[in-house]
Amino acid sequence: MRTDLIDQESDELPLQFITITGLADAKKPDLASRRLVRAQARKSAYRSATHALTSVSVKPEGPLTSKFKLSSWQRRSSKKKLQEVLSDSLNFSDEPPLLRLTAEIAPINDLPIPMNTMTQELLHFCMSFSCITVLALYLTLNADQFDMRTNSFALNPEGDWFTIARSNPAALHAFLSTIAVLRNLHLGIGDSTAVSHHRSEAVRFINRELNATGQLSDVLIAAAAVLVNAEAVESNFERASVHMRGLVAMVQLHGGLENFQRSKSLQRVITWADFCYASTWCLPLSFPLLKSLSSPVLNSNSTAFQPNAHEKMSLQHLDIVDPHISVLKLLAMLRSISEAISAFPDVGGDRVAIGNSIYVAEYELLSLQLPRPGRITDVIDISECVRLAELLYLHLAIRELPLNAHRHRGLVERLFHSLLQTQDLTKLIASETTLILLLWAFFVGMVSVTNPARHTILVKRMAELRNVLQFKHYTDFARALKNVLWLDRFSEPWSVAVWGEIGLESRMDLEGSIDNEHFLEWIWRDL
């Protein structure tokens, strides 16, 4: 390095010019040159700085003053309110839930379909919020953000459905169309854009694959079954009928359902489409009972709901006869399923056995042909209403399908007409076991019936049954329901609500009016 001194006679400090005369050596830095550069920079900054002191104005001393806010003051404060500060700090958003469903998908799309915003929202809703859809049940996630969760026992105990669905674009589009249907039900919206898009894409891919190869793959048949499931949830009979006929034809061309044994998840998806179609429109089943899904099953006590010897009386003295033995056996099977789900996974359990038991129970409930009543016209047979209540309980409590799905309308209608709406239940003679079964059937009816007039009728009948059974407290009512069928997540909140309604109805009958101020006090006192 070379430095030259310039203008040594000047009063100002000389400016030192630095230049490089050789190649830079990174391994041996010139520390002296670095110090010189830093020193020159400091000197330059010092020479350019102004050193004039800023004058400080001192306010004259005066009397102290204070301010206070009058109640008539209208000026808005510039400070944020506490709620706004908390909202900002928590990054809270008042947007509707639909706008906040932004998926966090990996930057590389490994799905067989294009990834757009609509698809991201559906995947995020399915995987993050674990919606209770007919097909989201295939997943094994659990979340309670929107009071919805996943029940994978019924359709995906093996845990491989999503791997199968994502391997084929037709199956994945059908899967997403069903998620879109159930998301609309859950959020209470009527947006059909995602439903129509993914449904039409599923049909297009099915037709394209059939035209290209002329062969029926297992996953392609499952895609058709998924479409039937989605259309049953919407209660779209025309679309579901077309796809159900196509599904039956494809399964027959494939050699029957037994040829799907290498993938039991596909068998469960196809049979569930059959169940949905049959139960929604009260039609016969299209496929036989599969041996591969019938074993192993849970053990059940078939005599649990039969009246004891002390309760049995001669038929001529009873107004209500006990339900048919086949209905009681299915009730016992549903009870063993409920107990196994409640205990899982704390005490272990066989997921496949639970799934098989659900399949067998629903198949038997849908195919059961009850004998017609004989010539005895004065005796009431409650077998049909208990069977329909069992089927609704299986859908709402065990399979955890949404209550507001259109597919339940026909089943709820049949259950309401099978219940005893016109009889005065306080004058009927029956065993205590039969009365408790009837109470439980009315309970399921009250949960599922949404028509206000019909709901009021069921409340009156339930209040009569409460008086006949002499239930004074909620614990008595809940104990009776638990003796039949009970799942905490479903039964507990609904039983509290129903008990409040029938308790209010009983007090209205006694007092003739409602005291609104003491309404909640009455309910909580009984609880």
Short mmCIF file of C-alpha atoms in Angstrom, two decimals:
data_model
loop_
_atom_site.label_atom_id
_atom_site.label_comp_id
_atom_site.label_asym_id
_atom_site.label_seq_id
_atom_site.Cartn_x
_atom_site.Cartn_y
_atom_site.Cartn_z
CA MET A 1 0.00 0.00 0.00
CA ARG A 2 1.18 3.59 -0.62
CA THR A 3 0.00 6.70 1.18
CA ASP A 4 0.73 10.30 0.10
CA LEU A 5 0.41 13.31 2.30
CA ILE A 6 -1.41 16.16 0.61
CA ASP A 7 -1.37 19.85 1.52
CA GLN A 8 0.66 19.64 4.70
CA GLU A 9 0.59 23.47 5.06
CA SER A 10 -3.22 23.63 5.24
CA ASP A 11 -5.04 24.35 8.50
CA GLU A 12 -7.43 21.49 7.72
CA LEU A 13 -6.41 17.96 8.32
CA PRO A 14 -5.03 16.43 5.14
CA LEU A 15 -7.07 13.95 3.12
CA GLN A 16 -5.26 10.71 2.75
CA PHE A 17 -5.77 8.89 -0.56
CA ILE A 18 -5.57 5.16 -0.48
CA THR A 19 -5.18 3.00 -3.53
CA ILE A 20 -4.45 -0.61 -4.17
CA THR A 21 -1.17 -1.31 -5.90
CA GLY A 22 -1.24 -5.04 -5.63
CA LEU A 23 -3.61 -8.02 -5.57
CA ALA A 24 -5.76 -8.61 -2.51
CA ASP A 25 -4.66 -11.43 -0.33
CA ALA A 26 -7.57 -12.86 1.61
CA LYS A 27 -5.38 -15.20 3.58
CA LYS A 28 -3.11 -12.36 4.88
CA PRO A 29 -5.24 -9.24 5.48
CA ASP A 30 -3.44 -5.88 5.78
CA LEU A 31 -4.55 -4.80 9.24
CA ALA A 32 -2.78 -1.44 9.02
CA SER A 33 -4.70 -0.48 5.89
CA ARG A 34 -8.00 -1.45 7.50
CA ARG A 35 -7.25 0.73 10.52
CA LEU A 36 -6.36 3.62 8.22
CA VAL A 37 -9.67 3.31 6.32
CA ARG A 38 -11.70 3.32 9.52
CA ALA A 39 -9.77 6.30 10.91
CA GLN A 40 -10.28 8.28 7.69
CA ALA A 41 -14.02 7.57 7.78
CA ARG A 42 -14.29 8.82 11.35
CA LYS A 43 -12.35 12.02 10.51
CA SER A 44 -14.59 12.73 7.50
CA ALA A 45 -17.73 12.30 9.56
CA TYR A 46 -16.36 14.54 12.28
CA ARG A 47 -15.47 17.38 9.84
CA SER A 48 -18.96 17.32 8.22
CA ALA A 49 -20.88 17.34 11.49
CA THR A 50 -22.33 20.58 12.87
CA HIS A 51 -21.46 21.23 16.45
CA ALA A 52 -23.94 24.03 17.12
CA LEU A 53 -25.85 23.46 20.30
CA THR A 54 -29.60 23.39 20.05
CA SER A 55 -31.23 26.00 22.17
CA VAL A 56 -33.69 24.67 24.66
CA SER A 57 -36.73 26.79 25.33
CA VAL A 58 -37.83 26.79 28.93
CA LYS A 59 -41.50 27.33 29.64
CA PRO A 60 -42.27 29.95 32.22
CA GLU A 61 -43.42 28.66 35.53
CA GLY A 62 -47.14 28.89 36.21
CA PRO A 63 -49.92 27.35 38.25
CA LEU A 64 -50.43 23.58 37.98
CA THR A 65 -53.49 22.44 36.01
CA SER A 66 -55.30 19.11 35.67
CA LYS A 67 -57.88 17.68 33.27
CA PHE A 68 -60.82 15.35 33.79
CA LYS A 69 -63.43 13.91 31.43
CA LEU A 70 -67.06 15.00 31.69
CA SER A 71 -69.92 12.55 31.06
CA SER A 72 -71.11 14.78 28.22
CA TRP A 73 -67.76 14.58 26.39
CA GLN A 74 -68.36 13.33 22.83
CA ARG A 75 -64.86 13.29 21.45
CA ARG A 76 -63.57 9.82 20.66
CA SER A 77 -60.46 8.67 22.41
CA SER A 78 -57.41 8.11 20.25
CA LYS A 79 -56.46 5.11 22.34
CA LYS A 80 -57.59 1.68 21.33
CA LYS A 81 -60.21 -0.06 23.34
CA LEU A 82 -59.17 -3.05 25.38
CA GLN A 83 -61.10 -5.44 23.15
CA GLU A 84 -59.36 -4.09 20.05
CA VAL A 85 -55.97 -4.48 21.68
CA LEU A 86 -56.75 -8.06 22.66
CA SER A 87 -58.03 -8.81 19.17
CA ASP A 88 -54.86 -7.42 17.60
CA SER A 89 -52.58 -9.25 20.00
CA LEU A 90 -54.38 -12.54 19.44
CA ASN A 91 -54.65 -11.94 15.69
CA PHE A 92 -58.37 -12.61 15.96
CA SER A 93 -60.50 -12.46 12.84
CA ASP A 94 -64.23 -11.82 12.66
CA GLU A 95 -64.45 -13.29 9.16
CA PRO A 96 -66.94 -16.09 8.57
CA PRO A 97 -65.41 -19.56 8.92
CA LEU A 98 -65.51 -20.18 5.17
CA LEU A 99 -63.08 -17.33 4.49
CA ARG A 100 -60.62 -18.59 7.06
CA LEU A 101 -60.34 -22.10 5.65
CA THR A 102 -56.94 -21.55 4.06
CA ALA A 103 -55.06 -24.78 3.62
CA GLU A 104 -51.39 -25.14 4.32
CA ILE A 105 -50.53 -27.53 1.53
CA ALA A 106 -47.00 -28.57 0.67
CA PRO A 107 -45.47 -26.46 -2.13
CA ILE A 108 -45.07 -29.56 -4.30
CA ASN A 109 -48.42 -31.05 -5.32
CA ASP A 110 -48.20 -34.85 -5.19
CA LEU A 111 -51.93 -35.42 -5.79
CA PRO A 112 -53.22 -36.69 -9.16
CA ILE A 113 -55.40 -33.58 -9.61
CA PRO A 114 -54.57 -29.85 -9.95
CA MET A 115 -54.28 -27.98 -6.68
CA ASN A 116 -56.33 -24.78 -6.61
CA THR A 117 -57.76 -22.66 -3.81
CA MET A 118 -61.06 -24.54 -3.76
CA THR A 119 -59.34 -27.91 -3.44
CA GLN A 120 -57.02 -26.58 -0.76
CA GLU A 121 -59.97 -25.38 1.30
CA LEU A 122 -61.65 -28.78 1.11
CA LEU A 123 -58.49 -30.66 2.06
CA HIS A 124 -57.85 -28.25 4.92
CA PHE A 125 -61.43 -28.62 6.15
CA CYS A 126 -61.19 -32.40 5.99
CA MET A 127 -57.78 -32.82 7.59
CA SER A 128 -57.59 -29.89 9.99
CA PHE A 129 -61.17 -29.68 11.15
CA SER A 130 -61.90 -33.38 10.71
CA CYS A 131 -65.42 -32.91 9.39
CA ILE A 132 -67.94 -35.65 10.01
CA THR A 133 -68.67 -36.48 6.45
CA VAL A 134 -69.65 -39.75 4.94
CA LEU A 135 -66.15 -39.97 3.50
CA ALA A 136 -64.19 -37.98 6.02
CA LEU A 137 -65.05 -40.86 8.28
CA TYR A 138 -62.41 -42.77 6.35
CA LEU A 139 -59.72 -40.66 7.96
CA THR A 140 -58.38 -41.27 11.44
CA LEU A 141 -58.06 -37.67 12.62
CA ASN A 142 -59.81 -36.25 15.67
CA ALA A 143 -60.54 -32.56 16.30
CA ASP A 144 -63.17 -30.69 18.28
CA GLN A 145 -62.87 -27.16 16.90
CA PHE A 146 -66.34 -27.25 15.38
CA ASP A 147 -67.83 -29.97 17.54
CA MET A 148 -67.18 -32.50 14.84
CA ARG A 149 -64.89 -35.45 14.86
CA THR A 150 -64.02 -38.54 12.90
CA ASN A 151 -65.26 -42.06 13.45
CA SER A 152 -62.99 -44.36 11.48
CA PHE A 153 -64.31 -47.60 12.98
CA ALA A 154 -67.15 -47.96 10.49
CA LEU A 155 -65.37 -47.49 7.17
CA ASN A 156 -61.65 -47.39 7.71
CA PRO A 157 -60.52 -49.66 10.55
CA GLU A 158 -57.61 -50.79 8.38
CA GLY A 159 -56.51 -47.16 7.92
CA ASP A 160 -55.65 -47.29 4.20
CA TRP A 161 -58.58 -45.52 2.54
CA PHE A 162 -56.95 -42.14 1.89
CA THR A 163 -53.92 -43.85 0.35
CA ILE A 164 -56.31 -45.62 -2.03
CA ALA A 165 -58.31 -42.47 -2.83
CA ARG A 166 -55.30 -40.31 -3.65
CA SER A 167 -53.97 -42.90 -6.10
CA ASN A 168 -56.74 -42.24 -8.63
CA PRO A 169 -58.08 -38.86 -9.83
CA ALA A 170 -61.66 -40.12 -10.17
CA ALA A 171 -61.74 -41.48 -6.61
CA LEU A 172 -60.12 -38.33 -5.21
CA HIS A 173 -62.57 -36.02 -7.00
CA ALA A 174 -65.49 -38.11 -5.74
CA PHE A 175 -64.00 -37.98 -2.24
CA LEU A 176 -63.72 -34.18 -2.41
CA SER A 177 -67.27 -33.80 -3.72
CA THR A 178 -68.57 -35.59 -0.64
CA ILE A 179 -66.42 -33.44 1.63
CA ALA A 180 -67.89 -30.37 -0.10
CA VAL A 181 -71.44 -31.60 0.51
CA LEU A 182 -70.83 -32.14 4.20
CA ARG A 183 -68.89 -28.89 4.56
CA ASN A 184 -71.94 -27.05 3.23
CA LEU A 185 -74.13 -28.81 5.78
CA HIS A 186 -71.72 -28.06 8.59
CA LEU A 187 -71.30 -24.37 7.75
CA GLY A 188 -74.96 -23.91 6.82
CA ILE A 189 -74.24 -22.62 3.32
CA GLY A 190 -75.67 -23.45 -0.08
CA ASP A 191 -72.50 -23.17 -2.15
CA SER A 192 -72.64 -25.86 -4.84
CA THR A 193 -69.57 -24.75 -6.82
CA ALA A 194 -67.12 -27.19 -5.25
CA VAL A 195 -69.70 -29.99 -5.20
CA SER A 196 -70.54 -29.61 -8.89
CA HIS A 197 -66.91 -29.19 -9.94
CA HIS A 198 -65.51 -32.27 -8.21
CA ARG A 199 -68.55 -34.39 -9.04
CA SER A 200 -68.35 -33.56 -12.74
CA GLU A 201 -64.59 -34.14 -12.71
CA ALA A 202 -65.08 -37.54 -11.07
CA VAL A 203 -67.60 -38.54 -13.75
CA ARG A 204 -65.28 -37.25 -16.49
CA PHE A 205 -62.30 -39.24 -15.22
CA ILE A 206 -64.43 -42.38 -14.83
CA ASN A 207 -65.66 -42.11 -18.43
CA ARG A 208 -62.20 -41.28 -19.75
CA GLU A 209 -60.63 -44.30 -18.06
CA LEU A 210 -63.40 -46.60 -19.28
CA ASN A 211 -63.05 -45.33 -22.85
CA ALA A 212 -59.25 -45.56 -22.78
CA THR A 213 -58.76 -48.99 -21.23
CA GLY A 214 -62.17 -50.61 -21.32
CA GLN A 215 -61.36 -52.22 -17.96
CA LEU A 216 -62.83 -51.76 -14.51
CA SER A 217 -60.28 -51.19 -11.79
CA ASP A 218 -61.14 -51.60 -8.12
CA VAL A 219 -60.55 -47.92 -7.37
CA LEU A 220 -62.74 -46.84 -10.29
CA ILE A 221 -65.65 -48.85 -8.88
CA ALA A 222 -65.02 -47.33 -5.46
CA ALA A 223 -65.22 -43.85 -7.04
CA ALA A 224 -68.72 -44.64 -8.31
CA ALA A 225 -69.68 -45.83 -4.81
CA VAL A 226 -68.42 -42.60 -3.29
CA LEU A 227 -70.62 -40.61 -5.68
CA VAL A 228 -73.65 -42.59 -4.49
CA ASN A 229 -72.75 -41.75 -0.89
CA ALA A 230 -72.53 -38.02 -1.63
CA GLU A 231 -75.82 -37.97 -3.52
CA ALA A 232 -77.58 -39.89 -0.75
CA VAL A 233 -76.46 -37.26 1.76
CA GLU A 234 -78.03 -34.60 -0.48
CA SER A 235 -81.08 -36.85 -0.98
CA ASN A 236 -80.71 -36.51 -4.75
CA PHE A 237 -82.64 -39.58 -5.86
CA GLU A 238 -82.19 -39.17 -9.62
CA ARG A 239 -78.41 -38.89 -9.55
CA ALA A 240 -78.04 -41.56 -6.86
CA SER A 241 -80.23 -44.00 -8.81
CA VAL A 242 -78.17 -43.59 -11.99
CA HIS A 243 -74.88 -44.11 -10.20
CA MET A 244 -76.24 -46.94 -8.05
CA ARG A 245 -77.36 -48.86 -11.13
CA GLY A 246 -73.95 -48.28 -12.66
CA LEU A 247 -72.26 -49.41 -9.45
CA VAL A 248 -74.24 -52.66 -9.33
CA ALA A 249 -73.43 -53.36 -12.99
CA MET A 250 -69.71 -52.69 -12.49
CA VAL A 251 -69.56 -54.94 -9.42
CA GLN A 252 -71.26 -57.74 -11.35
CA LEU A 253 -68.82 -57.35 -14.25
CA HIS A 254 -65.99 -57.49 -11.74
CA GLY A 255 -67.25 -60.84 -10.45
CA GLY A 256 -69.03 -59.71 -7.29
CA LEU A 257 -68.00 -58.04 -4.06
CA GLU A 258 -66.12 -61.10 -2.84
CA ASN A 259 -63.46 -60.43 -5.49
CA PHE A 260 -62.49 -57.25 -3.62
CA GLN A 261 -61.13 -59.24 -0.68
CA ARG A 262 -57.59 -57.94 -1.18
CA SER A 263 -58.86 -54.53 -0.06
CA LYS A 264 -61.52 -54.63 2.63
CA SER A 265 -61.66 -50.83 2.67
CA LEU A 266 -63.03 -50.90 -0.88
CA GLN A 267 -65.61 -53.47 0.19
CA ARG A 268 -66.69 -51.22 3.06
CA VAL A 269 -67.01 -48.21 0.75
CA ILE A 270 -69.16 -50.10 -1.75
CA THR A 271 -71.41 -51.68 0.89
CA TRP A 272 -71.81 -48.31 2.60
CA ALA A 273 -73.11 -46.90 -0.70
CA ASP A 274 -75.64 -49.73 -0.73
CA PHE A 275 -76.66 -48.95 2.86
CA CYS A 276 -77.02 -45.22 2.13
CA TYR A 277 -79.17 -45.79 -0.93
CA ALA A 278 -81.42 -48.35 0.78
CA SER A 279 -81.96 -46.47 4.05
CA THR A 280 -82.49 -43.05 2.44
CA TRP A 281 -85.30 -44.19 0.15
CA CYS A 282 -86.51 -47.34 1.96
CA LEU A 283 -85.35 -49.70 -0.79
CA PRO A 284 -84.01 -53.27 -0.61
CA LEU A 285 -80.28 -53.89 -0.44
CA SER A 286 -78.43 -54.66 -3.67
CA PHE A 287 -75.54 -56.75 -2.31
CA PRO A 288 -75.54 -59.82 -0.05
CA LEU A 289 -73.88 -60.09 3.35
CA LEU A 290 -70.11 -60.48 2.92
CA LYS A 291 -68.36 -63.17 4.91
CA SER A 292 -65.09 -61.26 4.74
CA LEU A 293 -66.66 -58.38 6.71
CA SER A 294 -68.67 -60.55 9.10
CA SER A 295 -65.82 -61.91 11.19
CA PRO A 296 -64.52 -61.19 13.73
CA VAL A 297 -67.33 -59.36 15.53
CA LEU A 298 -67.87 -58.23 19.11
CA ASN A 299 -69.56 -60.47 21.64
CA SER A 300 -73.02 -59.37 22.75
CA ASN A 301 -75.58 -60.46 25.33
CA SER A 302 -78.75 -61.25 23.39
CA THR A 303 -80.88 -61.58 26.57
CA ALA A 304 -79.99 -58.16 28.01
CA PHE A 305 -83.30 -56.52 27.05
CA GLN A 306 -85.71 -59.36 27.69
CA PRO A 307 -88.06 -58.85 30.68
CA ASN A 308 -87.44 -61.02 33.71
CA ALA A 309 -89.86 -63.57 35.07
CA HIS A 310 -91.31 -61.12 37.58
CA GLU A 311 -92.24 -58.69 34.79
CA LYS A 312 -93.79 -61.27 32.48
CA MET A 313 -97.54 -61.40 32.44
CA SER A 314 -100.07 -63.11 30.24
CA LEU A 315 -100.55 -61.55 26.81
CA GLN A 316 -104.21 -60.69 27.45
CA HIS A 317 -103.27 -58.28 30.25
CA LEU A 318 -100.68 -56.32 28.27
CA ASP A 319 -101.36 -53.33 26.04
CA ILE A 320 -97.79 -53.31 24.65
CA VAL A 321 -95.96 -56.53 23.84
CA ASP A 322 -92.21 -56.95 23.95
CA PRO A 323 -90.33 -56.24 20.70
CA HIS A 324 -89.43 -59.12 18.41
CA ILE A 325 -86.46 -61.21 19.51
CA SER A 326 -84.46 -60.25 16.39
CA VAL A 327 -84.86 -56.55 17.27
CA LEU A 328 -83.61 -57.23 20.80
CA LYS A 329 -80.58 -59.13 19.47
CA LEU A 330 -79.64 -56.21 17.24
CA LEU A 331 -80.13 -53.88 20.19
CA ALA A 332 -77.65 -55.97 22.16
CA MET A 333 -75.17 -55.83 19.27
CA LEU A 334 -75.44 -52.04 19.09
CA ARG A 335 -74.90 -51.88 22.83
CA SER A 336 -71.68 -53.87 22.58
CA ILE A 337 -70.53 -51.54 19.76
CA SER A 338 -71.30 -48.46 21.85
CA GLU A 339 -69.43 -49.84 24.84
CA ALA A 340 -66.41 -50.77 22.71
CA ILE A 341 -66.24 -47.30 21.12
CA SER A 342 -66.59 -45.60 24.51
CA ALA A 343 -63.79 -47.71 26.00
CA PHE A 344 -61.44 -47.33 23.02
CA PRO A 345 -58.47 -46.82 23.26
CA ASP A 346 -58.20 -46.73 27.07
CA VAL A 347 -58.78 -50.46 27.46
CA GLY A 348 -57.65 -51.46 23.98
CA GLY A 349 -60.02 -53.04 21.51
CA ASP A 350 -60.12 -54.54 18.05
CA ARG A 351 -60.88 -51.83 15.48
CA VAL A 352 -61.64 -54.39 12.79
CA ALA A 353 -64.09 -56.24 15.06
CA ILE A 354 -65.87 -52.95 15.81
CA GLY A 355 -66.06 -52.11 12.10
CA ASN A 356 -67.35 -55.58 11.21
CA SER A 357 -69.98 -55.41 13.96
CA ILE A 358 -71.23 -52.07 12.62
CA TYR A 359 -71.46 -53.56 9.14
CA VAL A 360 -73.36 -56.66 10.28
CA ALA A 361 -75.72 -54.69 12.52
CA GLU A 362 -76.69 -52.24 9.79
CA TYR A 363 -77.10 -54.98 7.22
CA GLU A 364 -79.44 -56.90 9.54
CA LEU A 365 -81.43 -53.77 10.44
CA LEU A 366 -81.99 -52.90 6.78
CA SER A 367 -82.85 -56.43 5.67
CA LEU A 368 -84.95 -57.42 8.70
CA GLN A 369 -88.50 -58.43 7.80
CA LEU A 370 -90.66 -58.30 10.91
CA PRO A 371 -93.67 -60.62 11.07
CA ARG A 372 -97.01 -58.94 10.61
CA PRO A 373 -99.18 -58.76 13.74
CA GLY A 374 -101.82 -61.46 14.00
CA ARG A 375 -105.51 -61.09 14.66
CA ILE A 376 -104.93 -59.52 18.08
CA THR A 377 -105.84 -55.91 17.39
CA ASP A 378 -105.85 -54.56 20.95
CA VAL A 379 -102.14 -55.22 21.53
CA ILE A 380 -99.49 -52.74 20.39
CA ASP A 381 -96.26 -54.04 18.86
CA ILE A 382 -93.36 -51.57 19.14
CA SER A 383 -90.87 -53.73 17.19
CA GLU A 384 -90.88 -51.47 14.12
CA CYS A 385 -90.41 -48.20 16.00
CA VAL A 386 -87.54 -49.69 18.04
CA ARG A 387 -85.91 -51.01 14.84
CA LEU A 388 -86.10 -47.60 13.16
CA ALA A 389 -84.78 -45.91 16.30
CA GLU A 390 -81.87 -48.36 16.31
CA LEU A 391 -81.07 -47.50 12.69
CA LEU A 392 -81.14 -43.76 13.39
CA TYR A 393 -79.00 -44.23 16.49
CA LEU A 394 -76.47 -46.17 14.40
CA HIS A 395 -76.30 -43.31 11.88
CA LEU A 396 -76.25 -40.38 14.32
CA ALA A 397 -74.36 -41.75 17.32
CA ILE A 398 -72.16 -44.58 16.05
CA ARG A 399 -71.41 -43.46 12.49
CA GLU A 400 -71.68 -39.82 13.60
CA LEU A 401 -73.41 -38.53 10.49
CA PRO A 402 -74.66 -34.91 10.62
CA LEU A 403 -78.17 -34.54 11.96
CA ASN A 404 -79.15 -31.96 9.32
CA ALA A 405 -78.30 -34.21 6.36
CA HIS A 406 -81.24 -34.60 3.99
CA ARG A 407 -80.74 -38.35 3.85
CA HIS A 408 -82.38 -38.75 7.31
CA ARG A 409 -85.73 -37.26 6.29
CA GLY A 410 -87.40 -40.45 5.12
CA LEU A 411 -86.14 -42.48 8.07
CA VAL A 412 -87.26 -39.82 10.56
CA GLU A 413 -90.66 -39.68 8.89
CA ARG A 414 -91.13 -43.43 9.23
CA LEU A 415 -90.00 -43.38 12.86
CA PHE A 416 -92.46 -40.62 13.76
CA HIS A 417 -95.41 -42.48 12.26
CA SER A 418 -94.40 -45.72 14.01
CA LEU A 419 -94.38 -44.08 17.45
CA LEU A 420 -97.54 -43.89 19.53
CA GLN A 421 -98.63 -40.29 18.93
CA THR A 422 -102.36 -40.61 19.68
CA GLN A 423 -102.55 -43.03 22.62
CA ASP A 424 -102.63 -41.85 26.22
CA LEU A 425 -99.52 -43.60 27.49
CA THR A 426 -100.47 -43.11 31.14
CA LYS A 427 -103.21 -45.75 30.76
CA LEU A 428 -101.17 -48.40 28.95
CA ILE A 429 -100.09 -51.60 30.69
CA ALA A 430 -96.66 -53.00 29.86
CA SER A 431 -93.54 -54.36 31.52
CA GLU A 432 -91.00 -51.84 32.80
CA THR A 433 -88.43 -53.10 30.30
CA THR A 434 -90.81 -52.48 27.39
CA LEU A 435 -91.70 -49.02 28.67
CA ILE A 436 -88.02 -48.09 28.93
CA LEU A 437 -87.44 -49.31 25.37
CA LEU A 438 -90.37 -47.16 24.24
CA LEU A 439 -88.94 -44.21 26.20
CA TRP A 440 -85.60 -44.63 24.42
CA ALA A 441 -87.32 -44.80 20.99
CA PHE A 442 -89.17 -41.56 21.79
CA PHE A 443 -85.86 -40.02 22.85
CA VAL A 444 -84.29 -40.78 19.45
CA GLY A 445 -87.42 -39.42 17.80
CA MET A 446 -87.24 -36.16 19.74
CA VAL A 447 -83.59 -35.73 18.78
CA SER A 448 -84.18 -36.28 15.06
CA VAL A 449 -87.62 -34.71 14.45
CA THR A 450 -87.26 -31.05 13.43
CA ASN A 451 -90.89 -30.22 12.64
CA PRO A 452 -92.12 -28.05 15.57
CA ALA A 453 -95.65 -29.47 15.66
CA ARG A 454 -94.44 -33.07 15.61
CA HIS A 455 -91.75 -32.29 18.14
CA THR A 456 -94.42 -30.94 20.51
CA ILE A 457 -96.41 -34.18 20.18
CA LEU A 458 -93.37 -36.25 21.10
CA VAL A 459 -92.66 -34.01 24.09
CA LYS A 460 -96.17 -34.66 25.44
CA ARG A 461 -95.80 -38.42 25.02
CA MET A 462 -92.39 -38.37 26.70
CA ALA A 463 -93.84 -36.44 29.63
CA GLU A 464 -96.51 -39.14 29.99
CA LEU A 465 -93.89 -41.90 29.95
CA ARG A 466 -91.90 -40.00 32.57
CA ASN A 467 -94.94 -39.98 34.86
CA VAL A 468 -95.66 -43.67 34.26
CA LEU A 469 -92.07 -44.62 35.08
CA GLN A 470 -92.07 -42.16 38.02
CA PHE A 471 -88.83 -40.43 37.05
CA LYS A 472 -88.36 -37.41 39.31
CA HIS A 473 -84.76 -36.51 38.53
CA TYR A 474 -82.51 -36.39 35.51
CA THR A 475 -80.33 -39.16 36.93
CA ASP A 476 -83.31 -41.55 36.75
CA PHE A 477 -83.96 -40.57 33.14
CA ALA A 478 -80.31 -40.91 32.10
CA ARG A 479 -79.98 -44.26 33.88
CA ALA A 480 -82.95 -45.62 31.91
CA LEU A 481 -81.42 -44.50 28.59
CA LYS A 482 -78.06 -46.00 29.54
CA ASN A 483 -79.77 -49.32 30.16
CA VAL A 484 -80.72 -49.35 26.47
CA LEU A 485 -78.14 -47.55 24.25
CA TRP A 486 -75.82 -44.71 25.20
CA LEU A 487 -72.76 -42.95 23.76
CA ASP A 488 -71.53 -40.04 25.86
CA ARG A 489 -70.73 -37.67 23.03
CA PHE A 490 -74.15 -38.06 21.44
CA SER A 491 -76.47 -39.05 24.28
CA GLU A 492 -75.39 -36.83 27.15
CA PRO A 493 -76.06 -33.37 25.66
CA TRP A 494 -79.28 -34.50 24.00
CA SER A 495 -80.59 -36.19 27.15
CA VAL A 496 -80.10 -32.97 29.13
CA ALA A 497 -82.00 -30.98 26.49
CA VAL A 498 -84.83 -33.52 26.25
CA TRP A 499 -85.17 -33.74 30.03
CA GLY A 500 -85.54 -29.97 30.20
CA GLU A 501 -88.33 -30.06 27.61
CA ILE A 502 -90.35 -32.85 29.18
CA GLY A 503 -89.87 -31.34 32.65
CA LEU A 504 -91.25 -28.04 31.40
CA GLU A 505 -94.16 -29.83 29.75
CA SER A 506 -95.04 -31.59 33.01
CA ARG A 507 -95.00 -28.32 34.95
CA MET A 508 -97.18 -26.66 32.32
CA ASP A 509 -99.76 -29.42 32.76
CA LEU A 510 -99.72 -28.98 36.54
CA GLU A 511 -99.51 -25.20 36.82
CA GLY A 512 -101.16 -24.15 33.57
CA SER A 513 -98.60 -21.44 32.77
CA ILE A 514 -94.89 -20.88 32.35
CA ASP A 515 -92.85 -18.68 34.63
CA ASN A 516 -90.00 -17.54 32.40
CA GLU A 517 -88.00 -16.25 35.34
CA HIS A 518 -87.87 -19.70 36.92
CA PHE A 519 -87.48 -21.74 33.74
CA LEU A 520 -83.72 -22.35 34.08
CA GLU A 521 -84.08 -22.79 37.82
CA TRP A 522 -86.58 -25.63 37.25
CA ILE A 523 -84.29 -27.43 34.82
CA TRP A 524 -81.12 -27.18 36.90
CA ARG A 525 -82.93 -28.17 40.06
CA ASP A 526 -83.94 -31.46 38.43
CA LEU A 527 -80.45 -32.00 37.06
#
